[in-house]
Structures are given as C-alpha cells and as structure tokens.
mmCIF file of C-alpha atoms and ligand atoms in Angstrom:
data_model
loop_
_atom_site.group_PDB
_atom_site.id
_atom_site.type_symbol
_atom_site.label_atom_id
_atom_site.label_comp_id
_atom_site.label_asym_id
_atom_site.label_seq_id
_atom_site.Cartn_x
_atom_site.Cartn_y
_atom_site.Cartn_z
ATOM 1 C CA UNK P 16 -21.719 11.164 -22.870
ATOM 2 C CA UNK P 17 -20.005 14.918 -23.360
ATOM 3 C CA UNK P 18 -21.343 15.172 -19.435
ATOM 4 C CA UNK P 19 -19.408 11.950 -18.159
ATOM 5 C CA UNK P 20 -16.493 12.686 -19.860
ATOM 6 C CA UNK P 21 -15.819 14.985 -17.798
ATOM 7 C CA UNK P 22 -16.072 12.445 -14.665
ATOM 8 C CA UNK P 23 -12.432 11.102 -13.943
ATOM 9 C CA UNK P 24 -12.468 7.321 -12.242
ATOM 10 C CA UNK P 25 -10.751 8.990 -8.648
ATOM 11 C CA UNK P 26 -8.244 6.142 -8.756
ATOM 12 C CA UNK P 27 -7.070 5.654 -12.674
ATOM 13 C CA UNK P 28 -7.814 10.011 -12.933
ATOM 14 C CA UNK P 29 -9.076 9.730 -16.759
ATOM 15 C CA UNK P 30 -12.612 10.290 -17.768
ATOM 16 C CA UNK P 31 -14.418 6.690 -16.771
ATOM 17 C CA UNK P 32 -16.239 6.914 -20.559
ATOM 18 C CA UNK P 33 -12.371 6.292 -21.782
ATOM 19 C CA UNK P 34 -12.303 3.055 -19.246
ATOM 20 C CA UNK P 35 -15.168 1.334 -20.697
ATOM 21 C CA UNK P 36 -16.892 2.049 -17.208
ATOM 22 C CA UNK P 37 -20.398 3.522 -18.668
ATOM 23 C CA UNK P 38 -22.237 0.481 -19.471
ATOM 24 C CA UNK P 39 -25.108 2.410 -20.289
ATOM 25 C CA UNK P 40 -27.574 5.389 -20.020
ATOM 26 C CA UNK P 41 -31.284 5.126 -20.169
ATOM 27 C CA UNK P 42 -33.141 8.661 -20.466
ATOM 28 C CA UNK P 43 -36.722 8.586 -19.855
ATOM 29 C CA UNK P 44 -39.535 11.534 -20.503
ATOM 30 C CA UNK P 45 -40.102 12.664 -16.580
ATOM 31 C CA UNK P 46 -41.952 15.702 -14.554
ATOM 32 C CA UNK P 47 -40.913 18.575 -16.095
ATOM 33 C CA UNK P 48 -37.846 16.974 -18.357
ATOM 34 C CA UNK P 49 -35.672 14.213 -18.562
ATOM 35 C CA UNK P 50 -35.113 11.270 -15.915
ATOM 36 C CA UNK P 51 -31.691 9.790 -16.576
ATOM 37 C CA UNK P 52 -30.213 6.829 -15.051
ATOM 38 C CA UNK P 53 -26.492 6.217 -15.609
ATOM 39 C CA UNK P 54 -25.562 2.317 -15.443
ATOM 40 C CA UNK P 55 -21.368 2.447 -14.462
ATOM 41 C CA UNK P 56 -18.812 -0.630 -13.758
ATOM 42 C CA UNK P 57 -16.897 -0.131 -11.094
ATOM 43 C CA UNK P 58 -13.544 -2.555 -11.251
ATOM 44 C CA UNK P 59 -14.008 -4.266 -8.330
ATOM 45 C CA UNK P 60 -16.536 -5.084 -5.844
ATOM 46 C CA UNK P 61 -16.608 -3.130 -2.832
ATOM 47 C CA UNK P 62 -14.728 -0.597 -4.610
ATOM 48 C CA UNK P 63 -14.257 2.300 -1.369
ATOM 49 C CA UNK P 64 -14.360 5.298 -4.145
ATOM 50 C CA UNK P 65 -18.308 4.226 -5.123
ATOM 51 C CA UNK P 66 -19.465 7.220 -3.253
ATOM 52 C CA UNK P 67 -17.248 9.143 -5.115
ATOM 53 C CA UNK P 68 -18.105 8.345 -8.416
ATOM 54 C CA UNK P 69 -21.926 8.478 -7.757
ATOM 55 C CA UNK P 70 -21.666 11.883 -6.142
ATOM 56 C CA UNK P 71 -19.627 13.151 -9.324
ATOM 57 C CA UNK P 72 -21.810 10.955 -11.872
ATOM 58 C CA UNK P 73 -24.840 12.644 -10.266
ATOM 59 C CA UNK P 74 -23.314 16.109 -10.562
ATOM 60 C CA UNK P 75 -22.266 15.938 -14.122
ATOM 61 C CA UNK P 76 -25.333 14.857 -15.189
ATOM 62 C CA UNK P 77 -27.540 17.149 -13.454
ATOM 63 C CA UNK P 78 -25.693 20.220 -14.574
ATOM 64 C CA UNK P 79 -27.186 19.345 -18.391
ATOM 65 C CA UNK P 80 -30.133 21.598 -19.494
ATOM 66 C CA UNK P 81 -34.129 19.852 -19.298
ATOM 67 C CA UNK P 82 -32.174 17.352 -16.595
ATOM 68 C CA UNK P 83 -34.588 16.721 -13.919
ATOM 69 C CA UNK P 84 -33.212 13.799 -11.946
ATOM 70 C CA UNK P 85 -29.986 11.453 -11.985
ATOM 71 C CA UNK P 86 -29.989 7.962 -10.888
ATOM 72 C CA UNK P 87 -26.848 5.911 -10.688
ATOM 73 C CA UNK P 88 -27.106 2.567 -10.511
ATOM 74 C CA UNK P 89 -23.044 0.066 -9.946
ATOM 75 C CA UNK P 90 -22.483 -2.649 -11.256
ATOM 76 C CA UNK P 91 -18.992 -4.462 -11.390
ATOM 77 C CA UNK P 92 -16.865 -5.294 -14.778
ATOM 78 C CA UNK P 93 -16.413 -8.806 -15.991
ATOM 79 C CA UNK P 94 -13.317 -10.810 -16.182
ATOM 80 C CA UNK P 95 -13.342 -9.477 -19.746
ATOM 81 C CA UNK P 96 -14.218 -5.771 -18.844
ATOM 82 C CA UNK P 97 -11.241 -5.945 -16.804
ATOM 83 C CA UNK P 98 -8.938 -7.244 -19.606
ATOM 84 C CA UNK P 99 -10.321 -4.197 -21.970
ATOM 85 C CA UNK P 100 -9.428 -1.818 -18.922
ATOM 86 C CA UNK P 101 -5.822 -3.413 -18.323
ATOM 87 C CA UNK P 102 -4.868 -3.257 -22.351
ATOM 88 C CA UNK P 103 -6.361 0.431 -22.526
ATOM 89 C CA UNK P 104 -3.878 1.423 -19.603
ATOM 90 C CA UNK P 105 -1.057 -0.746 -20.400
ATOM 91 C CA UNK P 106 -1.461 1.398 -24.207
ATOM 92 C CA UNK P 107 0.311 -1.160 -25.626
ATOM 93 C CA UNK P 108 3.361 -1.039 -23.496
ATOM 94 C CA UNK P 109 5.579 -4.432 -22.590
ATOM 95 C CA UNK P 110 5.162 -5.037 -18.889
ATOM 96 C CA UNK P 111 7.597 -4.474 -16.111
ATOM 97 C CA UNK P 112 8.853 -1.485 -17.784
ATOM 98 C CA UNK P 113 9.792 1.800 -15.694
ATOM 99 C CA UNK P 114 8.044 4.607 -17.391
ATOM 100 C CA UNK P 115 10.241 6.996 -15.181
ATOM 101 C CA UNK P 116 13.446 5.713 -16.700
ATOM 102 C CA UNK P 117 12.235 5.639 -20.437
ATOM 103 C CA UNK P 118 13.783 8.131 -22.795
ATOM 104 C CA UNK P 119 11.665 11.066 -22.973
ATOM 105 C CA UNK P 120 9.935 10.765 -20.085
ATOM 106 C CA UNK P 121 8.292 14.214 -18.443
ATOM 107 C CA UNK P 122 8.047 13.283 -14.885
ATOM 108 C CA UNK P 123 10.988 14.915 -12.188
ATOM 109 C CA UNK P 124 11.619 12.321 -10.083
ATOM 110 C CA UNK P 125 12.797 12.785 -6.731
ATOM 111 C CA UNK P 126 14.255 10.621 -3.868
ATOM 112 C CA UNK P 127 14.247 12.151 -0.160
ATOM 113 C CA UNK P 128 17.468 10.123 1.361
ATOM 114 C CA UNK P 129 18.403 10.883 4.784
ATOM 115 C CA UNK P 130 21.669 9.487 6.714
ATOM 116 C CA UNK P 131 19.566 8.282 9.850
ATOM 117 C CA UNK P 132 16.407 7.491 11.057
ATOM 118 C CA UNK P 133 13.679 10.350 12.957
ATOM 119 C CA UNK P 134 15.024 13.250 11.487
ATOM 120 C CA UNK P 135 11.798 13.698 9.583
ATOM 121 C CA UNK P 136 12.503 12.611 6.164
ATOM 122 C CA UNK P 137 8.989 11.201 5.449
ATOM 123 C CA UNK P 138 7.465 14.053 7.210
ATOM 124 C CA UNK P 139 9.323 16.510 4.729
ATOM 125 C CA UNK P 140 8.355 14.031 1.909
ATOM 126 C CA UNK P 141 4.927 14.321 2.621
ATOM 127 C CA UNK P 142 4.617 17.971 2.969
ATOM 128 C CA UNK P 143 6.221 18.657 -0.283
ATOM 129 C CA UNK P 144 4.203 15.815 -2.162
ATOM 130 C CA UNK P 145 1.021 17.964 -0.684
ATOM 131 C CA UNK P 146 2.319 21.234 -1.418
ATOM 132 C CA UNK P 147 3.549 20.882 -5.175
ATOM 133 C CA UNK P 148 -0.101 19.031 -5.295
ATOM 134 C CA UNK P 149 -1.445 22.522 -4.278
ATOM 135 C CA UNK P 150 1.326 24.281 -6.288
ATOM 136 C CA UNK P 151 -0.870 22.787 -9.500
ATOM 137 C CA UNK P 152 1.615 19.914 -9.891
ATOM 138 C CA UNK P 153 0.278 16.326 -10.381
ATOM 139 C CA UNK P 154 2.472 14.344 -7.833
ATOM 140 C CA UNK P 155 2.907 10.483 -7.266
ATOM 141 C CA UNK P 156 4.178 9.369 -3.968
ATOM 142 C CA UNK P 157 6.115 6.039 -3.761
ATOM 143 C CA UNK P 158 7.011 5.380 -0.069
ATOM 144 C CA UNK P 159 10.455 2.862 0.026
ATOM 145 C CA UNK P 160 11.243 3.031 3.839
ATOM 146 C CA UNK P 161 11.064 -0.419 4.742
ATOM 147 C CA UNK P 162 11.714 0.212 7.872
ATOM 148 C CA UNK P 163 8.443 3.141 8.687
ATOM 149 C CA UNK P 164 6.303 3.079 5.812
ATOM 150 C CA UNK P 165 4.671 5.923 8.052
ATOM 151 C CA UNK P 166 3.829 7.796 4.535
ATOM 152 C CA UNK P 167 0.110 6.352 4.009
ATOM 153 C CA UNK P 168 -0.765 7.272 7.969
ATOM 154 C CA UNK P 169 0.590 10.652 7.119
ATOM 155 C CA UNK P 170 -1.779 11.178 4.594
ATOM 156 C CA UNK P 171 -4.608 9.457 6.575
ATOM 157 C CA UNK P 172 -4.821 6.441 4.335
ATOM 158 C CA UNK P 173 -3.089 4.418 7.277
ATOM 159 C CA UNK P 174 -5.699 1.560 6.046
ATOM 160 C CA UNK P 175 -6.632 1.945 2.496
ATOM 161 C CA UNK P 176 -5.244 -1.361 0.036
ATOM 162 C CA UNK P 177 -4.525 -0.713 -3.233
ATOM 163 C CA UNK P 178 -7.344 -1.830 -6.030
ATOM 164 C CA UNK P 179 -5.896 -4.072 -8.350
ATOM 165 C CA UNK P 180 -6.808 -4.222 -12.322
ATOM 166 C CA UNK P 181 -5.594 -7.454 -13.435
ATOM 167 C CA UNK P 182 -1.711 -7.449 -12.549
ATOM 168 C CA UNK P 183 -1.751 -3.803 -12.628
ATOM 169 C CA UNK P 184 -1.756 -1.809 -9.021
ATOM 170 C CA UNK P 185 -4.043 1.486 -8.730
ATOM 171 C CA UNK P 186 -1.721 3.539 -6.422
ATOM 172 C CA UNK P 187 -4.533 4.846 -3.550
ATOM 173 C CA UNK P 188 -6.098 8.676 -3.819
ATOM 174 C CA UNK P 189 -5.797 11.088 -1.435
ATOM 175 C CA UNK P 190 -8.103 13.631 -0.438
ATOM 176 C CA UNK P 191 -4.932 15.942 -1.205
ATOM 177 C CA UNK P 192 -4.750 14.743 -4.772
ATOM 178 C CA UNK P 193 -1.642 12.946 -4.341
ATOM 179 C CA UNK P 194 -1.441 9.271 -5.479
ATOM 180 C CA UNK P 195 0.761 7.072 -2.682
ATOM 181 C CA UNK P 196 1.572 3.563 -2.791
ATOM 182 C CA UNK P 197 3.617 1.997 0.130
ATOM 183 C CA UNK P 198 6.232 -1.001 0.706
ATOM 184 C CA UNK P 199 3.767 -1.579 3.591
ATOM 185 C CA UNK P 200 0.109 -1.937 1.213
ATOM 186 C CA UNK P 201 2.364 -5.194 -0.328
ATOM 187 C CA UNK P 202 2.247 -6.853 2.579
ATOM 188 C CA UNK P 203 -0.587 -8.923 3.490
ATOM 189 C CA UNK P 204 -1.576 -7.537 6.806
ATOM 190 C CA UNK P 205 -0.197 -3.904 7.738
ATOM 191 C CA UNK P 206 1.382 -4.840 11.649
ATOM 192 C CA UNK P 207 3.609 -8.254 9.345
ATOM 193 C CA UNK P 208 7.354 -6.894 9.278
ATOM 194 C CA UNK P 209 9.199 -6.490 6.134
ATOM 195 C CA UNK P 210 11.927 -8.788 6.686
ATOM 196 C CA UNK P 211 13.261 -8.749 3.126
ATOM 197 C CA UNK P 212 16.802 -9.436 1.732
ATOM 198 C CA UNK P 213 18.061 -6.759 -1.278
ATOM 199 C CA UNK P 214 16.782 -9.405 -4.319
ATOM 200 C CA UNK P 215 12.948 -9.442 -2.840
ATOM 201 C CA UNK P 216 13.472 -5.175 -1.939
ATOM 202 C CA UNK P 217 14.370 -4.780 -5.680
ATOM 203 C CA UNK P 218 11.310 -6.499 -6.662
ATOM 204 C CA UNK P 219 9.009 -4.219 -4.660
ATOM 205 C CA UNK P 220 10.467 -1.341 -5.821
ATOM 206 C CA UNK P 221 10.664 -2.173 -9.287
ATOM 207 C CA UNK P 222 6.713 -3.781 -8.280
ATOM 208 C CA UNK P 223 5.995 -0.071 -7.070
ATOM 209 C CA UNK P 224 7.091 1.786 -10.562
ATOM 210 C CA UNK P 225 6.058 -0.505 -13.309
ATOM 211 C CA UNK P 226 3.159 -2.317 -12.223
ATOM 212 C CA UNK P 227 1.624 1.031 -10.442
ATOM 213 C CA UNK P 228 -0.852 2.801 -12.347
ATOM 214 C CA UNK P 229 0.877 6.413 -12.397
ATOM 215 C CA UNK P 230 -0.188 7.671 -15.453
ATOM 216 C CA UNK P 231 1.169 11.165 -16.423
ATOM 217 C CA UNK P 232 2.752 12.573 -12.910
ATOM 218 C CA UNK P 233 4.682 16.074 -12.971
ATOM 219 C CA UNK P 234 6.354 14.650 -10.368
ATOM 220 C CA UNK P 235 7.448 11.789 -8.770
ATOM 221 C CA UNK P 236 8.529 11.428 -4.959
ATOM 222 C CA UNK P 237 10.540 8.436 -3.326
ATOM 223 C CA UNK P 238 10.603 7.944 0.676
ATOM 224 C CA UNK P 239 13.880 6.035 0.700
ATOM 225 C CA UNK P 240 15.012 4.120 3.927
ATOM 226 C CA UNK P 241 17.361 5.864 6.060
ATOM 227 C CA UNK P 242 21.369 4.859 5.617
ATOM 228 C CA UNK P 243 22.518 3.567 2.453
ATOM 229 C CA UNK P 244 21.415 0.241 2.107
ATOM 230 C CA UNK P 245 19.980 -2.013 -0.484
ATOM 231 C CA UNK P 246 17.151 0.380 -1.733
ATOM 232 C CA UNK P 247 19.258 2.837 -2.408
ATOM 233 C CA UNK P 248 21.624 0.904 -4.263
ATOM 234 C CA UNK P 249 18.073 -0.207 -6.397
ATOM 235 C CA UNK P 250 16.840 2.939 -6.857
ATOM 236 C CA UNK P 251 20.055 4.460 -8.068
ATOM 237 C CA UNK P 252 19.915 1.683 -10.406
ATOM 238 C CA UNK P 253 16.229 1.287 -12.026
ATOM 239 C CA UNK P 254 15.856 5.077 -11.581
ATOM 240 C CA UNK P 255 19.274 6.966 -13.040
ATOM 241 C CA UNK P 256 17.804 10.142 -13.972
ATOM 242 C CA UNK P 257 16.241 10.131 -10.450
ATOM 243 C CA UNK P 258 17.603 13.191 -8.326
ATOM 244 C CA UNK P 259 17.695 13.308 -4.974
ATOM 245 C CA UNK P 260 17.372 15.787 -2.435
ATOM 246 C CA UNK P 261 19.240 15.058 1.533
ATOM 247 C CA UNK P 262 17.267 15.464 4.638
ATOM 248 C CA UNK P 263 19.290 15.974 7.738
ATOM 249 C CA UNK P 264 19.067 18.279 11.467
ATOM 250 C CA UNK P 265 21.199 20.773 12.558
ATOM 251 C CA UNK P 266 23.390 18.211 14.403
ATOM 252 C CA UNK P 267 26.803 17.232 14.116
ATOM 253 C CA UNK P 268 26.394 13.210 14.060
ATOM 254 C CA UNK P 269 23.066 13.482 11.268
ATOM 255 C CA UNK P 270 24.882 15.654 9.186
ATOM 256 C CA UNK P 271 28.037 13.423 9.284
ATOM 257 C CA UNK P 272 25.838 10.368 8.142
ATOM 258 C CA UNK P 273 23.725 12.778 6.133
ATOM 259 C CA UNK P 274 27.033 13.026 3.801
ATOM 260 C CA UNK P 275 27.047 9.193 3.692
ATOM 261 C CA UNK P 276 23.801 9.210 1.854
ATOM 262 C CA UNK P 277 24.081 12.131 -0.648
ATOM 263 C CA UNK P 278 27.633 10.545 -1.514
ATOM 264 C CA UNK P 279 25.904 7.127 -2.188
ATOM 265 C CA UNK P 280 23.496 9.043 -4.515
ATOM 266 C CA UNK P 281 26.608 10.588 -6.175
ATOM 267 C CA UNK P 282 27.986 6.975 -6.669
ATOM 268 C CA UNK P 283 24.365 5.555 -8.499
ATOM 269 C CA UNK P 284 25.396 8.837 -10.946
ATOM 270 C CA UNK P 285 22.399 10.312 -9.197
ATOM 271 C CA UNK P 286 22.508 14.444 -8.625
ATOM 272 C CA UNK P 287 21.677 15.343 -5.719
ATOM 273 C CA UNK P 288 19.665 18.703 -5.872
ATOM 274 C CA UNK P 289 20.244 20.349 -2.521
ATOM 275 C CA UNK P 290 19.856 19.548 1.455
ATOM 276 C CA UNK P 291 16.868 20.178 3.545
ATOM 277 C CA UNK P 292 17.347 21.344 7.187
ATOM 278 C CA UNK P 293 14.671 19.816 9.372
ATOM 279 C CA UNK P 294 14.401 20.770 13.214
ATOM 280 C CA UNK P 295 16.529 23.469 12.549
ATOM 281 C CA UNK P 296 15.569 25.921 15.511
ATOM 282 C CA UNK P 297 12.263 26.403 17.757
ATOM 283 C CA UNK P 298 10.590 29.381 17.992
ATOM 284 C CA UNK P 299 9.943 30.417 21.078
ATOM 285 C CA UNK P 300 8.041 33.267 22.571
ATOM 286 C CA UNK P 301 9.308 35.744 25.417
ATOM 287 C CA UNK P 302 6.527 36.433 27.460
ATOM 288 C CA UNK P 303 7.045 39.995 26.266
ATOM 289 C CA UNK P 304 5.942 38.746 23.047
ATOM 290 C CA UNK P 305 9.117 38.843 21.325
ATOM 291 C CA UNK P 306 10.208 35.833 19.806
ATOM 292 C CA UNK P 307 13.766 34.591 19.275
ATOM 293 C CA UNK P 308 15.316 31.215 17.881
ATOM 294 C CA UNK P 309 16.111 28.268 20.286
ATOM 295 C CA UNK P 310 18.407 26.209 18.450
ATOM 296 C CA UNK P 311 17.494 22.758 20.272
ATOM 297 C CA UNK P 312 19.667 20.445 18.335
ATOM 298 C CA UNK P 313 22.761 22.632 17.376
ATOM 299 C CA UNK P 314 23.331 24.806 14.034
ATOM 300 C CA UNK P 315 25.299 24.096 10.829
ATOM 301 C CA UNK P 316 24.279 20.711 9.685
ATOM 302 C CA UNK P 317 22.474 21.623 6.768
ATOM 303 C CA UNK P 318 25.271 23.907 5.366
ATOM 304 C CA UNK P 319 27.912 21.237 6.281
ATOM 305 C CA UNK P 320 26.029 18.773 4.501
ATOM 306 C CA UNK P 321 26.165 21.060 1.534
ATOM 307 C CA UNK P 322 29.572 22.342 1.611
ATOM 308 C CA UNK P 323 30.716 18.732 2.286
ATOM 309 C CA UNK P 324 28.760 17.902 -1.101
ATOM 310 C CA UNK P 325 28.937 20.563 -3.470
ATOM 311 C CA UNK P 326 32.919 20.329 -2.857
ATOM 312 C CA UNK P 327 32.957 16.560 -3.039
ATOM 313 C CA UNK P 328 30.760 16.581 -6.159
ATOM 314 C CA UNK P 329 32.258 20.336 -7.796
ATOM 315 C CA UNK P 330 29.175 21.014 -8.347
ATOM 316 C CA UNK P 331 26.641 23.407 -6.077
ATOM 317 C CA UNK P 332 24.625 21.419 -3.749
ATOM 318 C CA UNK P 333 22.671 24.047 -2.096
ATOM 319 C CA UNK P 334 20.975 24.065 1.547
ATOM 320 C CA UNK P 335 16.847 24.343 -0.058
ATOM 321 C CA UNK P 336 15.172 25.370 3.524
ATOM 322 C CA UNK P 337 15.829 25.290 6.486
ATOM 323 C CA UNK P 338 12.329 23.836 8.571
ATOM 324 C CA UNK P 339 11.873 25.066 11.936
ATOM 325 C CA UNK P 340 10.623 22.211 15.069
ATOM 326 C CA UNK P 341 6.743 22.531 15.098
ATOM 327 C CA UNK P 342 4.365 20.745 17.197
ATOM 328 C CA UNK P 343 1.850 21.503 14.690
ATOM 329 C CA UNK P 344 3.981 19.461 11.821
ATOM 330 C CA UNK P 345 3.957 16.410 14.348
ATOM 331 C CA UNK P 346 0.261 16.827 15.222
ATOM 332 C CA UNK P 347 -0.591 17.145 11.458
ATOM 333 C CA UNK P 348 1.733 13.981 10.562
ATOM 334 C CA UNK P 349 0.102 11.834 13.501
ATOM 335 C CA UNK P 350 -3.599 12.834 12.315
ATOM 336 C CA UNK P 351 -3.564 11.989 8.640
ATOM 337 C CA UNK P 352 -3.985 15.950 7.793
ATOM 338 C CA UNK P 353 -0.236 17.309 7.126
ATOM 339 C CA UNK P 354 0.963 20.954 8.322
ATOM 340 C CA UNK P 355 1.259 21.898 4.994
ATOM 341 C CA UNK P 356 -2.611 22.163 4.582
ATOM 342 C CA UNK P 357 -3.706 22.240 7.862
ATOM 343 C CA UNK P 358 -1.717 24.994 8.832
ATOM 344 C CA UNK P 359 -0.278 26.962 5.554
ATOM 345 C CA UNK P 360 0.376 30.148 7.101
ATOM 346 C CA UNK P 361 2.898 28.415 9.728
ATOM 347 C CA UNK P 362 6.426 29.143 9.379
ATOM 348 C CA UNK P 363 7.161 25.458 8.744
ATOM 349 C CA UNK P 364 4.552 25.227 5.851
ATOM 350 C CA UNK P 365 5.793 28.379 4.605
ATOM 351 C CA UNK P 366 9.795 26.992 4.390
ATOM 352 C CA UNK P 367 8.211 23.304 2.969
ATOM 353 C CA UNK P 368 5.881 25.205 0.030
ATOM 354 C CA UNK P 369 9.700 27.548 -0.584
ATOM 355 C CA UNK P 370 10.885 24.245 -0.956
ATOM 356 C CA UNK P 371 8.355 22.873 -3.441
ATOM 357 C CA UNK P 372 8.636 25.218 -5.671
ATOM 358 C CA UNK P 373 12.539 25.455 -5.986
ATOM 359 C CA UNK P 374 11.701 21.245 -6.805
ATOM 360 C CA UNK P 375 9.252 21.866 -9.115
ATOM 361 C CA UNK P 376 10.807 25.016 -10.885
ATOM 362 C CA UNK P 377 13.728 22.638 -11.590
ATOM 363 C CA UNK P 378 13.933 21.752 -15.167
ATOM 364 C CA UNK P 379 15.314 18.637 -16.905
ATOM 365 C CA UNK P 380 18.391 20.227 -18.545
ATOM 366 C CA UNK P 381 21.537 18.600 -18.906
ATOM 367 C CA UNK P 382 22.360 19.253 -15.227
ATOM 368 C CA UNK P 383 20.036 16.287 -14.059
ATOM 369 C CA UNK P 384 21.281 13.762 -16.696
ATOM 370 C CA UNK P 385 23.631 11.404 -15.349
ATOM 371 C CA UNK P 386 27.723 11.151 -16.897
ATOM 372 C CA UNK P 387 28.947 8.129 -15.563
ATOM 373 C CA UNK P 388 31.243 9.687 -13.587
ATOM 374 C CA UNK P 389 32.141 8.044 -9.942
ATOM 375 C CA UNK P 390 33.503 10.536 -7.667
ATOM 376 C CA UNK P 391 37.310 9.021 -6.859
ATOM 377 C CA UNK P 392 37.139 11.346 -2.886
ATOM 378 C CA UNK P 393 36.547 8.555 0.231
ATOM 379 C CA UNK P 394 33.494 9.023 1.545
HETATM 380 P P1 ADP R 13 12.049 10.011 9.342
HETATM 381 O O1 ADP R 13 11.106 9.621 8.177
HETATM 382 O O2 ADP R 13 13.390 10.329 8.855
HETATM 383 O O3 ADP R 13 12.294 8.681 9.876
HETATM 384 P P2 ADP R 13 9.832 11.321 10.525
HETATM 385 O O4 ADP R 13 9.185 11.956 9.487
HETATM 386 O O5 ADP R 13 9.101 10.324 10.524
HETATM 387 O O6 ADP R 13 11.609 10.690 10.427
HETATM 388 O O7 ADP R 13 9.443 12.046 11.629
HETATM 389 C C1 ADP R 13 10.293 11.661 12.796
HETATM 390 C C2 ADP R 13 8.983 12.203 14.274
HETATM 391 O O8 ADP R 13 9.414 13.684 14.552
HETATM 392 C C3 ADP R 13 7.531 11.961 13.604
HETATM 393 O O9 ADP R 13 6.954 12.414 15.122
HETATM 394 C C4 ADP R 13 7.488 13.819 13.050
HETATM 395 O O10 ADP R 13 6.136 13.942 13.380
HETATM 396 C C5 ADP R 13 8.005 14.563 13.697
HETATM 397 N N1 ADP R 13 9.029 15.718 13.365
HETATM 398 C C6 ADP R 13 9.933 15.807 12.082
HETATM 399 N N2 ADP R 13 9.619 16.589 11.555
HETATM 400 C C7 ADP R 13 9.622 17.755 12.949
HETATM 401 C C8 ADP R 13 9.695 19.179 12.972
HETATM 402 N N3 ADP R 13 9.843 19.791 12.342
HETATM 403 N N4 ADP R 13 8.956 19.903 13.861
HETATM 404 C C9 ADP R 13 8.181 19.076 15.179
HETATM 405 N N5 ADP R 13 8.137 17.642 14.871
HETATM 406 C C10 ADP R 13 9.121 16.946 13.382
#
C-alpha cells in the first residue's frame, strides 16, 4: 500500500489509495520472490487512462525488493463506491461553491482577455499554461472562449471528454501536466454551435469553476472570449479576485479594442496586471545571415494599451512581453504541441516563458485585492 500510495490517479491527481481505487492486493510466493496481483477500481468503465494506471501501478509495485511479477486487474467502482469517492473529493464542501473565490484561497487566477479575435489570445494562454507547468507549478486551464474554444485542440486533446463522478467533473489531463476544461466539452457534440444567451453562459462558467474537481492548483488560467460580453461580466462577478492579462497586436485598431477589454475588467473591480503584445514582429534572416525585425502589423500597440490603462487606472500596467510572429507557434498550435514545449529555445517560446515567470512570481498582496472602486473616465 505504501508503494501504491505513490501512484496518482491521472485525472484526480491524488493517490489511488486515498481515493478507494485499490480493491485488493493478492500476494503469493512465486519463482524467486513474490508475485503480486493488484485489483484496481476505475471511476468509470472504459476510462481512457487505464493504460496509464496499469503502467504506474506496475512500476510502483515492481520497485519493491523481492517482487518478481506484477499483475494488474481493472474493475469499475460500484455506485456506492463512486458516492464515497465523490464525498472524499468534495471534502465536506457545500456544492456549487467556487473554490477560487473563497477567502484564503491560494490559487492565482489570471483571465486572458483581448479586444477582438485572432490576435493570438488562445495561443498565448495555452503557451503560458505550459510554461508555468514547466516552471514547476500546478496549472489548470478553463477555456471559456464561446466562439473559439480552440484550447483543447492546441493542447492535443481535441476529442477528449471529461470523466464524471456523480456531479463532479474531472478536468482533462494533458501530457504537459496542465488540466483543462473547455466550454466545448460541455456540449453534447463537438460540431454543435454554442448559441447560448447570458444566463446560460453564466451557468456554464460557474459549472467549469465549481463542478470541476480542480484539486490544489498554483495557477488557474481562463481563456476569455474576445470583447466585453457576457462571459467577461460573469467572470468579474464570480471571480472578483482574478487578475487580467490583455493580449493585443501592435496594430492601432486592435489596441483600441484591447483598451476597452482592459477597462471592462477594471469596471468589474479586477486588476489588469499587464499587456502582452503578440505578433510584434517577424525576425527575417537576410541572405548575408543578418537578421532584422519586420513590423508586419505596425508597432506600438502594446505600449499604447499599457500607457492608456496605466493612466486610466492610476497604477502601473506594464507590457509583460512582445511575442514575435513565428510559423512554429502556429504549427505547434495546429499540431497540439505548443511552441514552449516543441521549440523551447525559439525567441517566441523564450518570451512566453519570461511572461509566465513574471506572472507566476507575482505575490497575492494587497495590490491584487478589489477595492470596489469604479473608474469615472469614459471608455
Ligand atoms: P485568438 O484566441 O485571439 O482568436 P488564436 O490564438 O486562435 O487567436 O490565434 C489565431 C491564429 O494566429 C492561430 O492560427 C494561431 O496559430 C496564429 N498565431 C497566434 N500568434 C501567433 C504568432 N505569434 N506567430 C504566428 N502565428 C500566430
């Protein structure tokens, strides 16, 4: 049992021994040592992660001196056992509570916003999540982009459906260690359109925050839909302590709408922690080997948004980083292997890792707390 306590359920990320998943351990004398048969119980039949559990259990028990053979037999929890697991996971907590909004919660929550679509908000969110995980943090990612919900595909789990234990939903684990839940996963079918009005979107957001078992996270990232719509308002109401990162391109038109998205966050009493300028330039290599920065979308958008928001809010809103245009970034997203993992030494990946470090290193001081003030300036 001590050896098995080192095996975590890949979705719930807690030891299988704590979760009541070890049904029986049969030990018999074999040729040259002990033969062990572990009977483990899965939360649902056809659990997509049974190979992972089998492999991890085998490795953990094989490491015990004297064990010569390990077998794993998988069963499925009974309704009663699932209820027991559900209670363990809820930990006595009342239902429909958002853990990230409770006093004393230690998870840093960052919402990634943009004025309009196509500026790379989802790409930035996914890469920041992976970079934070690579820096040793436990990261959860909520894809609340009703229009795009492209995050699962970018993480290589486009067709994954979350496992459910009673009314608790398990976020989908990814190879990078980041757990993800997407508004797209709440639809019955992948090709279905999300044609929801405000109250329905609000319920979906609350569900992704309170009905999903996130466990202890260091950082939770939310990929918001572009603009200043219903989800942004719901997010402000349900997660007043969340901090907002605004993504823009250098282009004037993008910067202007990004300022509005930032101002919206402030109206919801959320702090804007900085601006990420994406698609800032393209690093072109000349025939002689020298490199130059081609500013394809113009320049200055990030600085402009940062300066405007700093002036409007009366606190410093810095530019957190400038990410170049990189074909590898686009390809990594399309292939489900984001650039911070596929090409960590590329300039774009380094910039993203730098931004992640700045965000991850932020303390949760007074600066992040809401004061309940609303800016009086026009937006
Ligand atoms: P948004 O979430 O703002 O709608 P996406 O992250 O979906 O934007 O990005 C839009 C498209 O631009 C995607 O195809 C993405 O791969 C690509 N893209 C984003 N940022 C970059 C970049 N820095 N270099 C190259 N392509 C990028």
